Amino acid sequence: MYRETKIISDSTQSPSTGGAEEGGDLIINVGPQHPATHGVLHLVLTLNGETIKKVEPHLGYIHRSMEKMCESLSYRQFIYVTSRMDYLSSHINNHACALVVEKAMQIEVPQRAQYIRVIMDELTRIASHELWWGAMAMDLGAFTPFFHAFRERETITDIMEKTCGARLTMNYMVPGGVMVDLHPDFQKDVKSFIELYKRKFHEYGELVTGNIIFQNRMKNVGVLSKEDAISFGCSGPVARASGVHCDIRKLYPYDIYDKVEFKEIIETAGDSFARYMVRLQEMQESIHIVEQLIDNIPEGDFQAKTKAVLKLPKGEFYQRVETARGELGVYIVSEGGTTPYRIKFRSPGFSNLSALDHMVRGLKIGDLVAAMGTLDLVIPDIDR
Amino acid sequence: MNNEDLKIKFLEMVPETSSEEGGEWLNLFVPVEKFKSFMQSLRTGTGLDFDYLFCLTCVDWKTHFTMVYHLSSTLHRHTIVVKSKLDRNQPEIETVSDIWKTAELLEREVYDLFGVKFLQHPDLRRLIMPDDWEGWPLRKDYVDEVNMIKL
């Protein structure tokens, strides 16, 4: 619920009777419509002067109850809903759902489809990190990087549009493979993107990373220790910046991730700057993965032959994948029918958000924006 | 430890547990009375060190609720699934938010959508639905003619 902006005389949060008193705590709302929250996230801050005493997230402004919705959707239909969760990694969400159905029904996916899926996943990861990088700099008051980031991201969305027919919610991966074969221009386009990206990547460092104002606002801000990162269930770049080995692509490889060579980026500082550096280097690794695969896509089918109506056997199935934000889990309880009995999406953003209060307590209000930017929250993914 | 070793160890620790085969991971059913002490020993027990709670949810079986906890260890890389059956009329279970901090928000979500009460939870309120919402949306018998789209 929306809380009135008010001054309270002590931290027990009883409304003050005498108006603004010296040294009282101030309760203010950030969001649900606020540019720094990148969506409809609502935070209730308890402040003492400019120092943050408590951050309370209020969720649900974009809650569509996907878990309930999926209970009445078939195993071919529910994938379309998941594109709307973490819309910046929609390929990877679809991938997770396709994998869990394939695992349950023991469908063998053709090699060609596996290659296509991994290339698409990595392009999505780059596109997502590009947007994060531009928005992150904008949170700190720099407007130019946003346009630089979108210049490269636009190329990826164009590639996606040619093959998948959509720029954001692709719905491209289906149980058994991918929906349609690649566009004839795909390899050429991806190669020219890689060339463009390599030519421009140094600008990122010159514009933002090396900037002294930027560094001062990022270093030693929002520190999350390794133990806390694990306890808060953090995953993805947030946990890796605190020194946790948690890359699902390395630990529990799916499709052809065990055949490609890439580094798991680990930083140990755990501050905002470390989280920034992890994502920046991850983009490079993703480029490296795409480079290895783009010339070696095998010929053959892009989809396995499956029945028109999919029926999962009775049981429970869990599949985890690494999205741009961290570990996404899909947990399906099946009663043997054509729809799931219960489905749960383990959202990476939800767990990462739970660490926010711990990270920013005692910092100034301006640091909240910097720390929150490095969590890379996507609100529809948190609310589902 | 692999699934077999874990199973033997748990049967020694709490003889009341029963396990379920077939899934990818070891599934353990723990009676609700023994639940908290069992979870505590998962976190601190030597050779166990389940420090990463990556999924916490509930399933409505119409006759009862089943709480499902997916746990793994970042040290030993083993994973288990702990389940506990709850009475549907009075669903109550002790909180694990003091063991794994992420559980605080996850339990609030389960409370919000299923109405499961977490005893000793520091701040058990609705999280996603508005504060004045009535009913528990993810229960199987929940009906909402206006907002729910049935296909």
Coordinates of C-alpha atoms in Angstrom, one line a residue:
Chain A
M1 CA 0.0 0.0 0.0
Y2 CA 1.1 3.5 -0.7
R3 CA 2.5 5.1 2.5
E4 CA 2.1 8.8 3.2
T5 CA 5.3 10.8 3.2
K6 CA 5.7 11.8 6.8
I7 CA 8.1 12.5 9.5
I8 CA 8.1 10.2 12.5
S9 CA 9.7 10.9 15.8
D10 CA 11.4 7.5 16.3
S11 CA 12.1 4.3 14.4
T12 CA 9.1 2.5 15.8
Q13 CA 7.2 4.3 13.1
S14 CA 4.4 5.8 15.2
P15 CA 3.0 8.9 13.6
S16 CA 4.4 12.0 15.1
T17 CA 1.9 14.3 16.7
G18 CA 4.0 17.5 16.8
G19 CA 5.0 17.7 13.1
A20 CA 8.6 17.9 12.0
E21 CA 10.9 17.3 14.9
E22 CA 14.6 17.5 15.0
G23 CA 16.2 14.2 14.2
G24 CA 13.0 12.4 13.2
D25 CA 12.9 9.8 10.6
L26 CA 11.3 10.5 7.2
I27 CA 9.3 7.9 5.2
I28 CA 9.3 8.5 1.5
N29 CA 8.0 6.5 -1.5
V30 CA 10.2 5.8 -4.5
G31 CA 8.0 4.7 -7.3
P32 CA 5.9 3.0 -8.5
Q33 CA 6.4 5.5 -11.2
H34 CA 10.0 6.6 -10.9
P35 CA 12.7 6.7 -13.6
A36 CA 15.3 5.0 -11.4
T37 CA 13.3 1.9 -10.7
H38 CA 13.0 0.9 -14.4
G39 CA 9.5 -0.2 -14.1
V40 CA 6.7 -0.3 -11.6
L41 CA 8.8 -1.1 -8.5
H42 CA 7.7 0.7 -5.3
L43 CA 10.2 1.2 -2.5
V44 CA 9.3 2.7 0.8
L45 CA 12.4 4.2 2.3
T46 CA 12.9 5.2 5.9
L47 CA 15.5 8.0 6.0
N48 CA 17.3 9.8 8.7
G49 CA 18.5 13.0 7.0
E50 CA 19.9 11.5 3.8
T51 CA 21.0 8.2 5.4
I52 CA 18.9 5.2 4.5
K53 CA 17.7 3.2 7.5
K54 CA 15.5 0.8 5.8
V55 CA 14.2 -0.1 2.3
E56 CA 11.0 -2.0 1.9
P57 CA 10.0 -3.3 -1.5
H58 CA 6.3 -3.3 -2.4
L59 CA 5.6 -5.6 -5.3
G60 CA 2.7 -6.6 -7.4
Y61 CA 2.0 -3.6 -9.7
I62 CA 2.5 -5.8 -12.7
H63 CA 1.5 -9.1 -11.2
R64 CA -0.3 -11.1 -13.8
S65 CA -0.3 -14.4 -11.8
M66 CA 1.4 -16.3 -14.5
E67 CA 1.7 -19.3 -12.3
K68 CA -2.1 -19.5 -12.1
M69 CA -2.5 -18.7 -15.8
C70 CA -0.2 -21.5 -16.8
E71 CA -2.3 -24.1 -14.9
S72 CA -4.9 -23.7 -17.7
L73 CA -2.5 -23.5 -20.6
S74 CA -1.1 -26.5 -22.5
Y75 CA 2.7 -27.2 -22.7
R76 CA 2.9 -25.6 -26.1
Q77 CA 1.0 -22.5 -25.0
F78 CA 2.6 -21.7 -21.7
I79 CA 5.9 -20.8 -23.3
Y80 CA 4.4 -17.6 -24.8
V81 CA 3.5 -16.3 -21.4
T82 CA 7.0 -16.7 -20.2
S83 CA 8.4 -14.3 -22.8
R84 CA 6.6 -11.6 -20.8
M85 CA 8.4 -12.4 -17.5
D86 CA 11.9 -11.2 -18.0
Y87 CA 11.3 -9.5 -21.3
L88 CA 15.0 -8.7 -21.9
S89 CA 15.9 -12.4 -21.8
S90 CA 12.8 -13.8 -23.5
H91 CA 14.8 -16.3 -25.5
I92 CA 16.3 -17.7 -22.4
N93 CA 12.9 -17.9 -20.6
N94 CA 11.5 -19.8 -23.6
H95 CA 14.6 -22.0 -23.6
A96 CA 14.1 -23.0 -19.9
C97 CA 10.5 -24.0 -20.6
A98 CA 11.3 -25.9 -23.7
L99 CA 14.1 -27.7 -21.8
V100 CA 11.8 -28.8 -19.0
V101 CA 9.2 -30.2 -21.3
E102 CA 12.0 -32.0 -23.3
K103 CA 13.5 -33.4 -20.2
A104 CA 10.1 -34.7 -19.0
M105 CA 9.2 -36.3 -22.3
Q106 CA 12.7 -37.3 -23.2
I107 CA 12.7 -35.6 -26.5
E108 CA 16.0 -35.6 -28.4
V109 CA 16.7 -32.1 -29.8
P110 CA 18.6 -32.0 -33.1
Q111 CA 22.1 -30.6 -33.1
R112 CA 21.2 -27.7 -35.4
A113 CA 18.5 -26.5 -33.0
Q114 CA 20.9 -26.7 -30.0
Y115 CA 23.4 -24.5 -31.8
I116 CA 20.8 -22.0 -32.8
R117 CA 19.4 -21.9 -29.3
V118 CA 22.8 -21.2 -27.7
I119 CA 23.6 -18.5 -30.3
M120 CA 20.3 -16.8 -29.6
D121 CA 20.7 -17.1 -25.9
E122 CA 24.1 -15.3 -26.0
L123 CA 22.9 -12.6 -28.4
T124 CA 20.0 -12.0 -26.0
R125 CA 22.5 -11.8 -23.1
I126 CA 24.5 -9.2 -25.0
A127 CA 21.4 -7.2 -25.8
S128 CA 20.2 -7.3 -22.2
H129 CA 23.6 -6.2 -20.8
E130 CA 23.7 -3.4 -23.4
L131 CA 20.4 -2.0 -22.2
W132 CA 21.5 -2.4 -18.6
W133 CA 24.7 -0.6 -19.3
G134 CA 23.0 2.4 -21.0
A135 CA 20.3 2.6 -18.3
M136 CA 22.9 2.2 -15.5
A137 CA 24.9 5.2 -16.8
M138 CA 21.6 7.2 -17.1
D139 CA 20.8 6.4 -13.5
L140 CA 24.0 8.2 -12.6
G141 CA 23.3 11.2 -14.7
A142 CA 25.1 10.4 -17.9
F143 CA 22.8 10.4 -20.9
T144 CA 25.1 9.8 -23.8
P145 CA 26.0 6.1 -23.1
F146 CA 22.4 5.1 -23.6
F147 CA 22.5 6.0 -27.2
H148 CA 25.8 4.2 -27.7
A149 CA 24.4 1.1 -26.1
F150 CA 21.3 1.2 -28.2
R151 CA 23.3 1.6 -31.4
E152 CA 24.7 -2.0 -30.9
R153 CA 21.5 -3.3 -29.3
E154 CA 19.5 -2.2 -32.3
T155 CA 21.6 -4.4 -34.6
I156 CA 20.8 -7.5 -32.4
T157 CA 17.0 -6.7 -32.4
D158 CA 17.2 -6.4 -36.2
I159 CA 18.8 -9.8 -36.4
M160 CA 16.1 -11.2 -34.1
E161 CA 13.3 -9.6 -36.1
K162 CA 14.5 -11.2 -39.3
T163 CA 14.6 -14.7 -37.9
C164 CA 11.9 -14.7 -35.2
G165 CA 9.6 -12.1 -36.5
A166 CA 9.6 -10.1 -33.2
R167 CA 12.0 -7.7 -31.5
L168 CA 11.3 -8.2 -27.9
T169 CA 9.0 -11.2 -27.1
M170 CA 10.4 -13.7 -29.5
N171 CA 8.6 -17.0 -28.6
Y172 CA 11.1 -18.7 -30.8
M173 CA 12.1 -21.8 -28.8
V174 CA 9.5 -24.5 -28.7
P175 CA 9.6 -28.1 -27.2
G176 CA 11.7 -30.1 -29.6
G177 CA 13.8 -27.3 -31.1
V178 CA 13.1 -23.9 -32.6
M179 CA 10.0 -22.6 -34.3
V180 CA 11.4 -21.8 -37.8
D181 CA 14.8 -22.2 -39.5
L182 CA 17.3 -19.3 -39.5
H183 CA 16.9 -16.5 -42.0
P184 CA 19.4 -16.9 -44.9
D185 CA 21.1 -13.6 -43.9
F186 CA 21.6 -14.7 -40.2
Q187 CA 25.2 -15.7 -40.3
K188 CA 26.2 -12.6 -42.4
D189 CA 24.3 -10.3 -40.0
V190 CA 25.7 -11.8 -36.9
K191 CA 29.2 -11.5 -38.2
S192 CA 28.8 -7.9 -39.1
F193 CA 27.4 -7.3 -35.7
I194 CA 30.4 -8.9 -34.1
E195 CA 32.7 -6.7 -36.2
L196 CA 30.7 -3.6 -35.2
Y197 CA 30.8 -4.6 -31.6
K198 CA 34.5 -5.2 -31.5
R199 CA 35.1 -1.9 -33.2
K200 CA 33.0 0.0 -30.7
F201 CA 33.6 -1.8 -27.4
H202 CA 36.5 0.5 -26.4
E203 CA 34.1 3.4 -26.3
Y204 CA 32.3 1.8 -23.3
G205 CA 35.5 2.0 -21.3
E206 CA 36.3 5.5 -22.4
L207 CA 32.9 6.9 -21.8
V208 CA 32.0 5.3 -18.5
T209 CA 34.3 2.7 -16.9
G210 CA 37.3 5.0 -16.7
N211 CA 35.4 8.0 -15.6
I212 CA 36.5 9.1 -12.1
I213 CA 33.1 10.4 -11.0
F214 CA 31.6 7.1 -12.1
Q215 CA 34.2 5.1 -10.2
N216 CA 33.8 7.1 -7.0
R217 CA 30.1 6.5 -7.0
M218 CA 30.5 2.8 -7.6
K219 CA 33.5 1.6 -5.6
N220 CA 32.8 0.4 -2.1
V221 CA 29.2 1.2 -2.5
G222 CA 26.5 -1.5 -1.9
V223 CA 28.9 -4.1 -0.8
L224 CA 27.6 -7.7 -0.6
S225 CA 29.8 -10.3 1.0
K226 CA 30.0 -13.8 -0.4
E227 CA 28.2 -15.4 2.6
D228 CA 25.3 -12.9 2.3
A229 CA 25.1 -13.3 -1.5
I230 CA 24.6 -17.0 -1.0
S231 CA 22.2 -16.6 1.9
F232 CA 20.1 -14.1 0.0
G233 CA 19.8 -16.6 -2.9
C234 CA 21.6 -14.2 -5.3
S235 CA 22.6 -15.6 -8.6
G236 CA 24.0 -14.4 -11.9
P237 CA 26.3 -11.4 -12.1
V238 CA 25.2 -10.1 -8.7
A239 CA 26.5 -13.3 -7.0
R240 CA 29.5 -13.6 -9.2
A241 CA 30.7 -10.1 -8.3
S242 CA 30.8 -11.4 -4.7
G243 CA 33.0 -14.3 -5.6
V244 CA 30.3 -17.1 -5.8
H245 CA 30.7 -19.7 -8.6
C246 CA 27.2 -19.9 -9.8
D247 CA 27.1 -19.9 -13.6
I248 CA 24.5 -22.5 -14.5
R249 CA 26.1 -22.8 -17.9
K250 CA 29.2 -24.1 -16.3
L251 CA 27.8 -26.0 -13.3
Y252 CA 24.8 -27.7 -15.0
P253 CA 25.4 -27.4 -18.7
Y254 CA 22.4 -27.6 -21.0
D255 CA 22.3 -28.1 -24.8
I256 CA 25.8 -27.5 -26.1
Y257 CA 27.2 -25.3 -23.4
D258 CA 29.6 -28.1 -22.4
K259 CA 31.1 -28.0 -25.8
V260 CA 31.9 -24.3 -26.1
E261 CA 34.8 -22.6 -24.4
F262 CA 34.2 -19.6 -22.2
K263 CA 35.3 -18.1 -18.9
E264 CA 33.1 -17.7 -15.8
I265 CA 33.7 -14.1 -14.8
I266 CA 34.3 -13.8 -11.1
E267 CA 35.1 -10.7 -9.1
T268 CA 35.6 -10.6 -5.4
A269 CA 35.0 -7.1 -4.3
G270 CA 31.2 -7.4 -4.1
D271 CA 30.6 -3.7 -4.6
S272 CA 28.7 -1.9 -7.3
F273 CA 31.8 -1.6 -9.5
A274 CA 32.4 -5.3 -9.3
R275 CA 28.9 -6.0 -10.5
Y276 CA 29.4 -3.5 -13.3
M277 CA 32.7 -5.1 -14.4
V278 CA 31.2 -8.7 -14.3
R279 CA 28.5 -7.7 -16.8
L280 CA 30.9 -5.8 -19.0
Q281 CA 33.2 -8.8 -19.3
E282 CA 30.3 -11.2 -19.7
M283 CA 29.4 -9.4 -22.9
Q284 CA 32.9 -10.2 -24.3
E285 CA 32.5 -13.8 -23.3
S286 CA 29.2 -14.0 -25.0
I287 CA 30.7 -12.6 -28.2
H288 CA 33.4 -15.3 -27.8
I289 CA 30.8 -18.0 -27.6
V290 CA 28.9 -16.7 -30.7
E291 CA 32.1 -16.6 -32.6
Q292 CA 32.9 -20.2 -31.9
L293 CA 29.5 -21.4 -33.1
I294 CA 28.4 -19.1 -35.9
D295 CA 30.4 -20.8 -38.6
N296 CA 29.8 -24.3 -37.4
I297 CA 26.0 -24.6 -37.3
P298 CA 25.3 -28.1 -38.5
E299 CA 22.9 -28.8 -41.3
G300 CA 19.8 -30.8 -40.5
D301 CA 16.4 -30.5 -38.8
F302 CA 15.7 -27.4 -36.7
Q303 CA 12.9 -29.2 -34.8
A304 CA 12.4 -32.7 -33.5
K305 CA 9.2 -34.5 -34.5
T306 CA 6.7 -34.2 -31.6
K307 CA 3.1 -35.0 -31.1
A308 CA 0.6 -32.2 -31.6
V309 CA -0.6 -32.5 -28.0
L310 CA 2.1 -32.8 -25.4
K311 CA 1.4 -34.9 -22.3
L312 CA 4.0 -34.9 -19.5
P313 CA 4.3 -38.0 -17.4
K314 CA 3.2 -37.8 -13.7
G315 CA 6.0 -36.4 -11.6
E316 CA 8.0 -33.3 -10.8
F317 CA 10.5 -31.6 -13.1
Y318 CA 12.9 -28.8 -12.5
Q319 CA 15.1 -27.1 -15.0
R320 CA 17.5 -24.2 -14.4
V321 CA 19.1 -21.9 -16.9
E322 CA 21.3 -18.9 -16.7
T323 CA 19.5 -15.8 -17.9
A324 CA 21.1 -12.4 -18.2
R325 CA 20.0 -11.7 -14.6
G326 CA 20.8 -15.1 -13.0
E327 CA 19.4 -18.4 -12.3
L328 CA 15.9 -19.0 -13.7
G329 CA 14.2 -22.2 -12.5
V330 CA 11.0 -23.8 -13.9
Y331 CA 9.4 -26.2 -11.5
I332 CA 6.5 -28.3 -13.0
V333 CA 4.3 -30.6 -11.0
S334 CA 2.5 -32.8 -13.5
E335 CA -0.4 -35.1 -12.9
G336 CA 0.0 -36.7 -16.3
G337 CA -2.3 -34.3 -18.2
T338 CA -1.9 -31.8 -20.9
T339 CA -1.6 -28.9 -18.6
P340 CA 0.7 -28.5 -15.5
Y341 CA -0.9 -29.1 -12.1
R342 CA 1.3 -26.5 -10.6
I343 CA 4.1 -24.4 -12.1
K344 CA 6.6 -22.2 -10.3
F345 CA 9.1 -19.8 -11.8
R346 CA 12.1 -19.2 -9.7
S347 CA 12.8 -15.7 -10.7
P348 CA 16.4 -14.4 -10.4
G349 CA 15.3 -10.8 -9.9
F350 CA 13.2 -11.7 -6.9
S351 CA 16.1 -13.1 -4.9
N352 CA 18.5 -10.4 -6.0
L353 CA 16.0 -7.8 -4.9
S354 CA 15.8 -9.3 -1.4
A355 CA 19.4 -8.4 -0.9
L356 CA 18.8 -4.7 -1.7
D357 CA 17.8 -3.7 1.9
H358 CA 20.9 -5.3 3.3
M359 CA 23.2 -3.7 0.7
V360 CA 22.1 -0.1 1.1
R361 CA 21.5 0.4 4.8
G362 CA 23.6 3.2 6.1
L363 CA 24.3 4.7 2.6
K364 CA 23.1 7.9 1.2
I365 CA 20.0 8.1 -0.9
G366 CA 21.9 8.8 -4.1
D367 CA 23.8 5.5 -3.6
L368 CA 20.5 3.6 -3.6
V369 CA 20.1 4.4 -7.2
A370 CA 23.6 3.4 -8.1
A371 CA 23.3 0.1 -6.1
M372 CA 19.9 -0.7 -7.5
G373 CA 21.1 0.0 -11.0
T374 CA 23.8 -2.7 -10.7
L375 CA 21.2 -5.3 -9.5
D376 CA 19.7 -5.0 -13.0
L377 CA 16.1 -5.5 -11.9
V378 CA 13.4 -6.3 -14.4
I379 CA 10.1 -5.8 -12.6
P380 CA 7.8 -8.1 -14.6
D381 CA 10.3 -10.9 -13.8
I382 CA 9.9 -10.2 -10.1
D383 CA 6.2 -9.9 -10.0
R384 CA 5.5 -12.5 -12.7
Chain B
M1 CA 27.7 -36.6 -1.6
N2 CA 25.5 -38.4 -4.1
N3 CA 21.8 -39.1 -3.5
E4 CA 22.3 -42.5 -1.9
D5 CA 24.8 -41.3 0.7
L6 CA 22.6 -38.3 1.5
K7 CA 19.6 -40.6 2.0
I8 CA 21.5 -42.9 4.4
K9 CA 22.7 -39.9 6.4
F10 CA 19.2 -38.4 6.6
L11 CA 17.6 -41.6 7.8
E12 CA 20.1 -41.7 10.6
M13 CA 19.4 -38.1 11.5
V14 CA 15.6 -38.2 11.5
P15 CA 14.2 -41.7 11.2
E16 CA 10.7 -40.3 10.5
T17 CA 11.7 -38.9 7.1
S18 CA 10.6 -40.8 4.0
S19 CA 12.1 -40.4 0.7
E20 CA 10.8 -40.5 -2.9
E21 CA 12.7 -41.8 -5.8
G22 CA 12.4 -41.1 -9.5
G23 CA 13.3 -37.4 -9.7
E24 CA 16.6 -35.9 -10.5
W25 CA 17.3 -35.1 -6.8
L26 CA 16.5 -36.8 -3.6
N27 CA 13.1 -35.9 -2.3
L28 CA 12.6 -36.0 1.5
F29 CA 9.3 -35.8 3.4
V30 CA 9.8 -34.4 6.9
P31 CA 7.1 -34.3 9.4
V32 CA 6.2 -30.7 10.3
E33 CA 7.1 -31.1 14.0
K34 CA 10.6 -32.1 13.2
F35 CA 10.9 -29.6 10.3
K36 CA 12.8 -26.7 11.9
S37 CA 15.5 -28.7 13.7
F38 CA 16.0 -30.7 10.5
M39 CA 16.4 -27.6 8.4
Q40 CA 18.9 -26.2 10.9
S41 CA 21.0 -29.4 10.7
L42 CA 21.0 -29.2 6.9
R43 CA 22.6 -25.8 7.1
T44 CA 25.2 -26.5 9.7
G45 CA 25.7 -30.3 9.6
T46 CA 29.2 -31.5 8.7
G47 CA 29.5 -32.6 5.2
L48 CA 26.0 -31.1 4.4
D49 CA 26.4 -27.3 4.3
F50 CA 23.2 -26.6 2.4
D51 CA 23.7 -22.9 2.2
Y52 CA 21.8 -22.0 -0.9
L53 CA 17.9 -22.0 -0.9
F54 CA 17.1 -21.5 -4.5
C55 CA 13.4 -22.3 -4.6
L56 CA 10.7 -22.2 -2.0
T57 CA 7.1 -22.9 -2.9
C58 CA 3.9 -24.6 -2.0
V59 CA 1.6 -27.1 -3.9
D60 CA -2.1 -27.3 -3.2
W61 CA -3.1 -31.0 -3.4
K62 CA -6.8 -30.2 -2.5
T63 CA -6.5 -32.5 0.6
H64 CA -3.4 -30.9 2.0
F65 CA -0.6 -28.5 1.1
T66 CA 3.0 -29.6 0.5
M67 CA 5.8 -27.1 1.1
V68 CA 8.7 -27.6 -1.2
Y69 CA 12.2 -26.4 -0.5
H70 CA 15.0 -26.8 -3.1
L71 CA 18.3 -26.6 -1.4
S72 CA 21.9 -27.0 -2.6
S73 CA 25.3 -26.5 -1.3
T74 CA 27.8 -24.2 -3.0
L75 CA 30.6 -26.1 -1.3
H76 CA 29.8 -29.7 -2.1
R77 CA 27.5 -29.1 -5.0
H78 CA 24.8 -31.5 -3.9
T79 CA 21.1 -30.7 -4.1
I80 CA 18.0 -32.0 -2.2
V81 CA 14.3 -31.3 -2.1
V82 CA 12.7 -31.1 1.3
K83 CA 8.9 -31.4 1.5
S84 CA 6.5 -31.1 4.4
K85 CA 2.8 -31.8 4.4
L86 CA 0.5 -29.2 6.0
D87 CA -3.0 -29.4 7.2
R88 CA -5.2 -27.5 4.6
N89 CA -7.5 -26.1 7.2
Q90 CA -4.7 -24.7 9.4
P91 CA -1.6 -24.5 7.3
E92 CA 1.3 -23.6 9.7
I93 CA 5.0 -24.2 9.5
E94 CA 8.0 -22.6 11.1
T95 CA 9.9 -20.0 9.2
V96 CA 13.4 -20.7 7.9
S97 CA 14.1 -17.0 7.3
D98 CA 16.6 -17.0 10.2
I99 CA 18.6 -19.8 8.4
W100 CA 18.4 -18.5 4.8
K101 CA 17.8 -14.8 4.5
T102 CA 16.2 -15.1 1.1
A103 CA 13.3 -17.0 2.7
E104 CA 11.9 -13.9 4.3
L105 CA 10.5 -12.6 1.0
L106 CA 9.8 -16.0 -0.5
E107 CA 7.7 -17.0 2.5
R108 CA 5.8 -13.7 2.3
E109 CA 5.0 -14.6 -1.3
V110 CA 3.7 -18.1 -0.3
Y111 CA 1.7 -16.6 2.5
D112 CA 0.2 -14.1 0.1
L113 CA -0.8 -16.6 -2.5
F114 CA -1.5 -19.7 -0.5
G115 CA -2.3 -18.4 3.0
V116 CA 0.3 -20.6 4.7
K117 CA 1.3 -19.1 8.1
F118 CA 5.0 -19.0 8.9
L119 CA 5.5 -19.1 12.6
Q120 CA 8.1 -16.7 14.0
H121 CA 8.4 -14.9 10.7
P122 CA 9.6 -11.3 11.3
D123 CA 7.2 -9.5 9.0
L124 CA 4.4 -11.7 7.6
R125 CA 2.3 -9.5 5.4
R126 CA 0.9 -9.6 1.9
L127 CA 3.6 -9.0 -0.7
I128 CA 2.1 -9.0 -4.1
M129 CA -1.6 -8.6 -3.7
P130 CA -3.0 -5.5 -2.1
D131 CA -3.2 -5.4 1.7
D132 CA -7.0 -5.6 1.7
W133 CA -7.3 -8.5 -0.8
E134 CA -9.5 -11.4 0.3
G135 CA -8.7 -15.0 -0.5
W136 CA -5.6 -16.9 -1.5
P137 CA -5.2 -16.8 -5.3
L138 CA -3.1 -19.8 -6.0
R139 CA -5.3 -22.2 -4.0
K140 CA -7.1 -24.6 -6.3
D141 CA -10.6 -23.7 -4.9
Y142 CA -10.0 -19.9 -5.4
V143 CA -12.7 -18.4 -7.6
D144 CA -12.6 -14.9 -9.0
E145 CA -15.2 -14.3 -11.8
V146 CA -13.9 -10.9 -12.7
N147 CA -10.1 -11.1 -12.8
M148 CA -9.5 -14.8 -13.6
I149 CA -9.3 -15.9 -17.3
K150 CA -10.0 -19.6 -17.7
L151 CA -9.2 -21.1 -21.1

